[in-house]
PDB file of N, CA, C and O in Angstrom:
ATOM      1  N   MET K  19      19.379  18.861   8.876  1.00  0.00           N
ATOM      2  CA  MET K  19      20.282  19.799   9.532  1.00  0.00           C
ATOM      3  C   MET K  19      19.465  20.758  10.378  1.00  0.00           C
ATOM      4  O   MET K  19      18.374  21.131  10.011  1.00  0.00           O
ATOM      5  N   ALA K  20      20.000  21.130  11.453  1.00  0.00           N
ATOM      6  CA  ALA K  20      19.468  22.219  12.261  1.00  0.00           C
ATOM      7  C   ALA K  20      20.663  23.069  12.636  1.00  0.00           C
ATOM      8  O   ALA K  20      21.795  22.599  12.598  1.00  0.00           O
ATOM      9  N   VAL K  21      20.436  24.320  12.967  1.00  0.00           N
ATOM     10  CA  VAL K  21      21.569  25.158  13.344  1.00  0.00           C
ATOM     11  C   VAL K  21      21.577  25.388  14.845  1.00  0.00           C
ATOM     12  O   VAL K  21      20.538  25.381  15.498  1.00  0.00           O
ATOM     13  N   ASN K  22      22.752  25.576  15.351  1.00  0.00           N
ATOM     14  CA  ASN K  22      22.962  25.795  16.773  1.00  0.00           C
ATOM     15  C   ASN K  22      23.655  27.143  16.942  1.00  0.00           C
ATOM     16  O   ASN K  22      24.639  27.424  16.260  1.00  0.00           O
ATOM     17  N   VAL K  23      23.146  27.968  17.833  1.00  0.00           N
ATOM     18  CA  VAL K  23      23.763  29.263  18.120  1.00  0.00           C
ATOM     19  C   VAL K  23      24.559  29.145  19.411  1.00  0.00           C
ATOM     20  O   VAL K  23      24.022  28.770  20.451  1.00  0.00           O
ATOM     21  N   ASP K  24      25.847  29.440  19.327  1.00  0.00           N
ATOM     22  CA  ASP K  24      26.704  29.467  20.508  1.00  0.00           C
ATOM     23  C   ASP K  24      26.481  30.822  21.176  1.00  0.00           C
ATOM     24  O   ASP K  24      26.972  31.857  20.692  1.00  0.00           O
ATOM     25  N   LEU K  25      25.717  30.830  22.251  1.00  0.00           N
ATOM     26  CA  LEU K  25      25.357  32.079  22.905  1.00  0.00           C
ATOM     27  C   LEU K  25      26.545  32.798  23.524  1.00  0.00           C
ATOM     28  O   LEU K  25      26.484  34.006  23.757  1.00  0.00           O
ATOM     29  N   GLU K  26      27.623  32.083  23.768  1.00  0.00           N
ATOM     30  CA  GLU K  26      28.845  32.710  24.284  1.00  0.00           C
ATOM     31  C   GLU K  26      29.496  33.575  23.202  1.00  0.00           C
ATOM     32  O   GLU K  26      30.057  34.632  23.497  1.00  0.00           O
ATOM     33  N   LYS K  27      29.426  33.123  21.956  1.00  0.00           N
ATOM     34  CA  LYS K  27      30.046  33.844  20.844  1.00  0.00           C
ATOM     35  C   LYS K  27      29.124  34.894  20.229  1.00  0.00           C
ATOM     36  O   LYS K  27      29.586  35.881  19.673  1.00  0.00           O
ATOM     37  N   CYS K  28      27.821  34.668  20.283  1.00  0.00           N
ATOM     38  CA  CYS K  28      26.848  35.552  19.627  1.00  0.00           C
ATOM     39  C   CYS K  28      26.866  36.936  20.266  1.00  0.00           C
ATOM     40  O   CYS K  28      26.744  37.073  21.482  1.00  0.00           O
ATOM     41  N   THR K  29      27.006  37.967  19.431  1.00  0.00           N
ATOM     42  CA  THR K  29      27.020  39.344  19.918  1.00  0.00           C
ATOM     43  C   THR K  29      25.697  40.060  19.641  1.00  0.00           C
ATOM     44  O   THR K  29      25.548  41.224  19.999  1.00  0.00           O
ATOM     45  N   GLY K  30      24.772  39.377  18.983  1.00  0.00           N
ATOM     46  CA  GLY K  30      23.474  39.981  18.686  1.00  0.00           C
ATOM     47  C   GLY K  30      23.541  41.040  17.604  1.00  0.00           C
ATOM     48  O   GLY K  30      22.705  41.940  17.573  1.00  0.00           O
ATOM     49  N   CYS K  31      24.497  40.929  16.710  1.00  0.00           N
ATOM     50  CA  CYS K  31      24.700  41.957  15.678  1.00  0.00           C
ATOM     51  C   CYS K  31      23.557  42.025  14.660  1.00  0.00           C
ATOM     52  O   CYS K  31      23.352  43.045  14.017  1.00  0.00           O
ATOM     53  N   GLY K  32      22.823  40.915  14.478  1.00  0.00           N
ATOM     54  CA  GLY K  32      21.689  40.907  13.562  1.00  0.00           C
ATOM     55  C   GLY K  32      22.004  40.533  12.135  1.00  0.00           C
ATOM     56  O   GLY K  32      21.109  40.492  11.291  1.00  0.00           O
ATOM     57  N   THR K  33      23.255  40.239  11.833  1.00  0.00           N
ATOM     58  CA  THR K  33      23.631  39.870  10.475  1.00  0.00           C
ATOM     59  C   THR K  33      22.894  38.620  10.017  1.00  0.00           C
ATOM     60  O   THR K  33      22.407  38.556   8.889  1.00  0.00           O
ATOM     61  N   CYS K  34      22.770  37.649  10.877  1.00  0.00           N
ATOM     62  CA  CYS K  34      22.064  36.409  10.532  1.00  0.00           C
ATOM     63  C   CYS K  34      20.577  36.672  10.310  1.00  0.00           C
ATOM     64  O   CYS K  34      19.970  36.127   9.387  1.00  0.00           O
ATOM     65  N   GLU K  35      20.011  37.525  11.134  1.00  0.00           N
ATOM     66  CA  GLU K  35      18.590  37.861  11.023  1.00  0.00           C
ATOM     67  C   GLU K  35      18.310  38.553   9.688  1.00  0.00           C
ATOM     68  O   GLU K  35      17.351  38.228   8.986  1.00  0.00           O
ATOM     69  N   GLU K  36      19.172  39.477   9.324  1.00  0.00           N
ATOM     70  CA  GLU K  36      19.027  40.199   8.055  1.00  0.00           C
ATOM     71  C   GLU K  36      19.209  39.276   6.856  1.00  0.00           C
ATOM     72  O   GLU K  36      18.545  39.437   5.837  1.00  0.00           O
ATOM     73  N   GLY K  37      20.094  38.305   6.976  1.00  0.00           N
ATOM     74  CA  GLY K  37      20.413  37.430   5.854  1.00  0.00           C
ATOM     75  C   GLY K  37      19.480  36.246   5.678  1.00  0.00           C
ATOM     76  O   GLY K  37      19.447  35.629   4.605  1.00  0.00           O
ATOM     77  N   CYS K  38      18.695  35.909   6.679  1.00  0.00           N
ATOM     78  CA  CYS K  38      17.844  34.723   6.609  1.00  0.00           C
ATOM     79  C   CYS K  38      16.713  34.933   5.604  1.00  0.00           C
ATOM     80  O   CYS K  38      15.879  35.827   5.770  1.00  0.00           O
ATOM     81  N   PRO K  39      16.658  34.093   4.557  1.00  0.00           N
ATOM     82  CA  PRO K  39      15.643  34.277   3.515  1.00  0.00           C
ATOM     83  C   PRO K  39      14.220  33.916   3.951  1.00  0.00           C
ATOM     84  O   PRO K  39      13.264  34.304   3.272  1.00  0.00           O
ATOM     85  N   VAL K  40      14.068  33.211   5.058  1.00  0.00           N
ATOM     86  CA  VAL K  40      12.728  32.805   5.505  1.00  0.00           C
ATOM     87  C   VAL K  40      12.368  33.388   6.874  1.00  0.00           C
ATOM     88  O   VAL K  40      11.390  32.983   7.488  1.00  0.00           O
ATOM     89  N   GLU K  41      13.173  34.347   7.343  1.00  0.00           N
ATOM     90  CA  GLU K  41      12.937  35.028   8.615  1.00  0.00           C
ATOM     91  C   GLU K  41      12.797  34.062   9.790  1.00  0.00           C
ATOM     92  O   GLU K  41      11.933  34.205  10.648  1.00  0.00           O
ATOM     93  N   ALA K  42      13.686  33.058   9.827  1.00  0.00           N
ATOM     94  CA  ALA K  42      13.674  32.056  10.893  1.00  0.00           C
ATOM     95  C   ALA K  42      14.519  32.463  12.092  1.00  0.00           C
ATOM     96  O   ALA K  42      14.540  31.762  13.087  1.00  0.00           O
ATOM     97  N   ILE K  43      15.217  33.594  11.986  1.00  0.00           N
ATOM     98  CA  ILE K  43      16.083  34.033  13.080  1.00  0.00           C
ATOM     99  C   ILE K  43      15.650  35.411  13.552  1.00  0.00           C
ATOM    100  O   ILE K  43      15.415  36.310  12.745  1.00  0.00           O
ATOM    101  N   LYS K  44      15.573  35.551  14.850  1.00  0.00           N
ATOM    102  CA  LYS K  44      15.272  36.834  15.487  1.00  0.00           C
ATOM    103  C   LYS K  44      16.327  37.073  16.547  1.00  0.00           C
ATOM    104  O   LYS K  44      16.781  36.144  17.205  1.00  0.00           O
ATOM    105  N   VAL K  45      16.721  38.321  16.710  1.00  0.00           N
ATOM    106  CA  VAL K  45      17.643  38.677  17.778  1.00  0.00           C
ATOM    107  C   VAL K  45      16.810  39.218  18.925  1.00  0.00           C
ATOM    108  O   VAL K  45      16.066  40.177  18.775  1.00  0.00           O
ATOM    109  N   GLU K  46      16.921  38.540  20.061  1.00  0.00           N
ATOM    110  CA  GLU K  46      16.216  38.941  21.272  1.00  0.00           C
ATOM    111  C   GLU K  46      17.211  38.991  22.416  1.00  0.00           C
ATOM    112  O   GLU K  46      18.000  38.057  22.590  1.00  0.00           O
ATOM    113  N   ASN K  47      17.177  40.067  23.173  1.00  0.00           N
ATOM    114  CA  ASN K  47      18.103  40.238  24.307  1.00  0.00           C
ATOM    115  C   ASN K  47      19.552  40.060  23.862  1.00  0.00           C
ATOM    116  O   ASN K  47      20.346  39.415  24.542  1.00  0.00           O
ATOM    117  N   ASP K  48      19.868  40.598  22.699  1.00  0.00           N
ATOM    118  CA  ASP K  48      21.224  40.576  22.135  1.00  0.00           C
ATOM    119  C   ASP K  48      21.751  39.188  21.814  1.00  0.00           C
ATOM    120  O   ASP K  48      22.967  38.959  21.810  1.00  0.00           O
ATOM    121  N   LYS K  49      20.846  38.245  21.532  1.00  0.00           N
ATOM    122  CA  LYS K  49      21.246  36.891  21.135  1.00  0.00           C
ATOM    123  C   LYS K  49      20.335  36.408  20.014  1.00  0.00           C
ATOM    124  O   LYS K  49      19.141  36.695  20.003  1.00  0.00           O
ATOM    125  N   ALA K  50      20.904  35.662  19.074  1.00  0.00           N
ATOM    126  CA  ALA K  50      20.130  35.109  17.962  1.00  0.00           C
ATOM    127  C   ALA K  50      19.345  33.896  18.426  1.00  0.00           C
ATOM    128  O   ALA K  50      19.874  33.031  19.117  1.00  0.00           O
ATOM    129  N   ILE K  51      18.076  33.849  18.031  1.00  0.00           N
ATOM    130  CA  ILE K  51      17.196  32.736  18.347  1.00  0.00           C
ATOM    131  C   ILE K  51      16.693  32.175  17.019  1.00  0.00           C
ATOM    132  O   ILE K  51      16.159  32.909  16.192  1.00  0.00           O
ATOM    133  N   VAL K  52      16.848  30.869  16.813  1.00  0.00           N
ATOM    134  CA  VAL K  52      16.434  30.226  15.569  1.00  0.00           C
ATOM    135  C   VAL K  52      15.134  29.467  15.789  1.00  0.00           C
ATOM    136  O   VAL K  52      15.028  28.654  16.705  1.00  0.00           O
ATOM    137  N   ASP K  53      14.156  29.735  14.930  1.00  0.00           N
ATOM    138  CA  ASP K  53      12.893  28.992  14.944  1.00  0.00           C
ATOM    139  C   ASP K  53      13.090  27.765  14.051  1.00  0.00           C
ATOM    140  O   ASP K  53      13.082  27.871  12.830  1.00  0.00           O
ATOM    141  N   ALA K  54      13.277  26.610  14.667  1.00  0.00           N
ATOM    142  CA  ALA K  54      13.564  25.378  13.933  1.00  0.00           C
ATOM    143  C   ALA K  54      12.432  24.981  12.995  1.00  0.00           C
ATOM    144  O   ALA K  54      12.673  24.338  11.969  1.00  0.00           O
ATOM    145  N   GLU K  55      11.211  25.356  13.319  1.00  0.00           N
ATOM    146  CA  GLU K  55      10.066  25.018  12.472  1.00  0.00           C
ATOM    147  C   GLU K  55      10.081  25.816  11.172  1.00  0.00           C
ATOM    148  O   GLU K  55       9.634  25.330  10.143  1.00  0.00           O
ATOM    149  N   THR K  56      10.600  27.028  11.212  1.00  0.00           N
ATOM    150  CA  THR K  56      10.630  27.901  10.039  1.00  0.00           C
ATOM    151  C   THR K  56      11.898  27.706   9.219  1.00  0.00           C
ATOM    152  O   THR K  56      11.893  27.861   8.002  1.00  0.00           O
ATOM    153  N   CYS K  57      12.985  27.342   9.870  1.00  0.00           N
ATOM    154  CA  CYS K  57      14.288  27.171   9.218  1.00  0.00           C
ATOM    155  C   CYS K  57      14.214  26.146   8.098  1.00  0.00           C
ATOM    156  O   CYS K  57      13.648  25.064   8.267  1.00  0.00           O
ATOM    157  N   VAL K  58      14.797  26.503   6.942  1.00  0.00           N
ATOM    158  CA  VAL K  58      14.811  25.597   5.786  1.00  0.00           C
ATOM    159  C   VAL K  58      16.198  24.999   5.552  1.00  0.00           C
ATOM    160  O   VAL K  58      16.466  24.431   4.497  1.00  0.00           O
ATOM    161  N   ASP K  59      17.079  25.143   6.516  1.00  0.00           N
ATOM    162  CA  ASP K  59      18.409  24.524   6.466  1.00  0.00           C
ATOM    163  C   ASP K  59      19.263  24.979   5.286  1.00  0.00           C
ATOM    164  O   ASP K  59      20.017  24.201   4.728  1.00  0.00           O
ATOM    165  N   CYS K  60      19.153  26.255   4.926  1.00  0.00           N
ATOM    166  CA  CYS K  60      19.919  26.749   3.776  1.00  0.00           C
ATOM    167  C   CYS K  60      21.381  27.039   4.118  1.00  0.00           C
ATOM    168  O   CYS K  60      22.226  27.068   3.237  1.00  0.00           O
ATOM    169  N   GLY K  61      21.678  27.294   5.394  1.00  0.00           N
ATOM    170  CA  GLY K  61      23.053  27.556   5.819  1.00  0.00           C
ATOM    171  C   GLY K  61      23.509  28.993   5.648  1.00  0.00           C
ATOM    172  O   GLY K  61      24.658  29.313   5.942  1.00  0.00           O
ATOM    173  N   THR K  62      22.627  29.872   5.204  1.00  0.00           N
ATOM    174  CA  THR K  62      23.006  31.271   5.003  1.00  0.00           C
ATOM    175  C   THR K  62      23.500  31.902   6.298  1.00  0.00           C
ATOM    176  O   THR K  62      24.496  32.625   6.308  1.00  0.00           O
ATOM    177  N   CYS K  63      22.830  31.619   7.403  1.00  0.00           N
ATOM    178  CA  CYS K  63      23.220  32.215   8.684  1.00  0.00           C
ATOM    179  C   CYS K  63      24.619  31.770   9.108  1.00  0.00           C
ATOM    180  O   CYS K  63      25.371  32.557   9.685  1.00  0.00           O
ATOM    181  N   ILE K  64      24.958  30.538   8.798  1.00  0.00           N
ATOM    182  CA  ILE K  64      26.288  30.023   9.145  1.00  0.00           C
ATOM    183  C   ILE K  64      27.354  30.803   8.389  1.00  0.00           C
ATOM    184  O   ILE K  64      28.362  31.215   8.954  1.00  0.00           O
ATOM    185  N   GLU K  65      27.100  31.038   7.106  1.00  0.00           N
ATOM    186  CA  GLU K  65      28.047  31.771   6.270  1.00  0.00           C
ATOM    187  C   GLU K  65      28.128  33.244   6.647  1.00  0.00           C
ATOM    188  O   GLU K  65      29.197  33.845   6.579  1.00  0.00           O
ATOM    189  N   GLU K  66      27.009  33.833   7.033  1.00  0.00           N
ATOM    190  CA  GLU K  66      26.940  35.263   7.305  1.00  0.00           C
ATOM    191  C   GLU K  66      27.481  35.683   8.667  1.00  0.00           C
ATOM    192  O   GLU K  66      27.921  36.817   8.825  1.00  0.00           O
ATOM    193  N   CYS K  67      27.442  34.808   9.644  1.00  0.00           N
ATOM    194  CA  CYS K  67      27.797  35.192  11.011  1.00  0.00           C
ATOM    195  C   CYS K  67      29.277  35.600  11.120  1.00  0.00           C
ATOM    196  O   CYS K  67      30.167  34.774  10.929  1.00  0.00           O
ATOM    197  N   PRO K  68      29.542  36.862  11.459  1.00  0.00           N
ATOM    198  CA  PRO K  68      30.932  37.313  11.555  1.00  0.00           C
ATOM    199  C   PRO K  68      31.664  36.747  12.768  1.00  0.00           C
ATOM    200  O   PRO K  68      32.889  36.718  12.794  1.00  0.00           O
ATOM    201  N   GLU K  69      30.916  36.286  13.757  1.00  0.00           N
ATOM    202  CA  GLU K  69      31.518  35.746  14.979  1.00  0.00           C
ATOM    203  C   GLU K  69      31.671  34.227  14.936  1.00  0.00           C
ATOM    204  O   GLU K  69      32.156  33.629  15.884  1.00  0.00           O
ATOM    205  N   LYS K  70      31.199  33.609  13.859  1.00  0.00           N
ATOM    206  CA  LYS K  70      31.213  32.139  13.731  1.00  0.00           C
ATOM    207  C   LYS K  70      30.481  31.496  14.914  1.00  0.00           C
ATOM    208  O   LYS K  70      30.887  30.472  15.443  1.00  0.00           O
ATOM    209  N   ALA K  71      29.375  32.134  15.312  1.00  0.00           N
ATOM    210  CA  ALA K  71      28.601  31.669  16.457  1.00  0.00           C
ATOM    211  C   ALA K  71      27.515  30.676  16.057  1.00  0.00           C
ATOM    212  O   ALA K  71      26.882  30.083  16.917  1.00  0.00           O
ATOM    213  N   ILE K  72      27.299  30.506  14.751  1.00  0.00           N
ATOM    214  CA  ILE K  72      26.253  29.597  14.290  1.00  0.00           C
ATOM    215  C   ILE K  72      26.908  28.442  13.550  1.00  0.00           C
ATOM    216  O   ILE K  72      27.768  28.637  12.705  1.00  0.00           O
ATOM    217  N   SER K  73      26.480  27.251  13.906  1.00  0.00           N
ATOM    218  CA  SER K  73      27.045  26.068  13.272  1.00  0.00           C
ATOM    219  C   SER K  73      25.943  25.048  12.998  1.00  0.00           C
ATOM    220  O   SER K  73      24.845  25.142  13.537  1.00  0.00           O
ATOM    221  N   GLU K  74      26.280  24.086  12.167  1.00  0.00           N
ATOM    222  CA  GLU K  74      25.349  23.005  11.874  1.00  0.00           C
ATOM    223  C   GLU K  74      25.299  22.070  13.066  1.00  0.00           C
ATOM    224  O   GLU K  74      26.325  21.718  13.634  1.00  0.00           O
ATOM    225  N   GLU K  75      24.117  21.681  13.443  1.00  0.00           N
ATOM    226  CA  GLU K  75      23.947  20.753  14.556  1.00  0.00           C
ATOM    227  C   GLU K  75      23.620  19.387  13.994  1.00  0.00           C
ATOM    228  O   GLU K  75      22.641  19.219  13.275  1.00  0.00           O
ATOM    229  N   ARG K  76      24.454  18.442  14.278  1.00  0.00           N
ATOM    230  CA  ARG K  76      24.231  17.076  13.800  1.00  0.00           C
ATOM    231  C   ARG K  76      23.219  16.388  14.691  1.00  0.00           C
ATOM    232  O   ARG K  76      23.331  16.422  15.907  1.00  0.00           O
ATOM    233  N   ARG K  77      22.250  15.780  14.065  1.00  0.00           N
ATOM    234  CA  ARG K  77      21.264  15.015  14.826  1.00  0.00           C
ATOM    235  C   ARG K  77      21.777  13.601  15.001  1.00  0.00           C
ATOM    236  O   ARG K  77      22.371  13.036  14.091  1.00  0.00           O
ATOM    237  N   LYS K  78      21.552  13.045  16.164  1.00  0.00           N
ATOM    238  CA  LYS K  78      21.981  11.677  16.432  1.00  0.00           C
ATOM    239  C   LYS K  78      21.112  10.713  15.646  1.00  0.00           C
ATOM    240  O   LYS K  78      19.918  10.897  15.524  1.00  0.00           O
ATOM    241  N   SER K  79      21.739   9.686  15.126  1.00  0.00           N
ATOM    242  CA  SER K  79      20.948   8.631  14.503  1.00  0.00           C
ATOM    243  C   SER K  79      21.022   7.412  15.406  1.00  0.00           C
ATOM    244  O   SER K  79      22.045   7.136  16.017  1.00  0.00           O
ATOM    245  N   TYR K  80      19.933   6.742  15.498  1.00  0.00           N
ATOM    246  CA  TYR K  80      19.852   5.610  16.402  1.00  0.00           C
ATOM    247  C   TYR K  80      19.638   4.326  15.609  1.00  0.00           C
ATOM    248  O   TYR K  80      18.951   4.304  14.604  1.00  0.00           O
ATOM    249  N   ASN K  81      20.240   3.267  16.095  1.00  0.00           N
ATOM    250  CA  ASN K  81      20.035   1.963  15.501  1.00  0.00           C
ATOM    251  C   ASN K  81      19.008   1.254  16.368  1.00  0.00           C
ATOM    252  O   ASN K  81      19.325   0.745  17.440  1.00  0.00           O
ATOM    253  N   TRP K  82      17.771   1.242  15.921  1.00  0.00           N
ATOM    254  CA  TRP K  82      16.671   0.701  16.700  1.00  0.00           C
ATOM    255  C   TRP K  82      16.699  -0.829  16.772  1.00  0.00           C
ATOM    256  O   TRP K  82      15.950  -1.421  17.516  1.00  0.00           O
ATOM    257  N   GLU K  83      17.546  -1.470  15.987  1.00  0.00           N
ATOM    258  CA  GLU K  83      17.588  -2.929  15.952  1.00  0.00           C
ATOM    259  C   GLU K  83      18.471  -3.507  17.042  1.00  0.00           C
ATOM    260  O   GLU K  83      18.529  -4.704  17.225  1.00  0.00           O
ATOM    261  N   GLU K  84      19.195  -2.694  17.759  1.00  0.00           N
ATOM    262  CA  GLU K  84      20.099  -3.202  18.809  1.00  0.00           C
ATOM    263  C   GLU K  84      19.357  -3.719  19.997  1.00  0.00           C
ATOM    264  O   GLU K  84      18.370  -3.286  20.415  1.00  0.00           O
TER     265      GLU K  84
END
């Protein structure tokens, strides 16, 4: 899992940044930025965001045998 921030919805309130247990989110220029390398996919930011601006991003799976 990776998380995706909808920059249209994000108000930069910092709730996700405060709630992230591994400090993978920073608010810069009033928008949340997620460091995918640090993120442990706990989903806390998704639950905490009052604007519902953060969601799970599904990664595409490929069938290499085709």
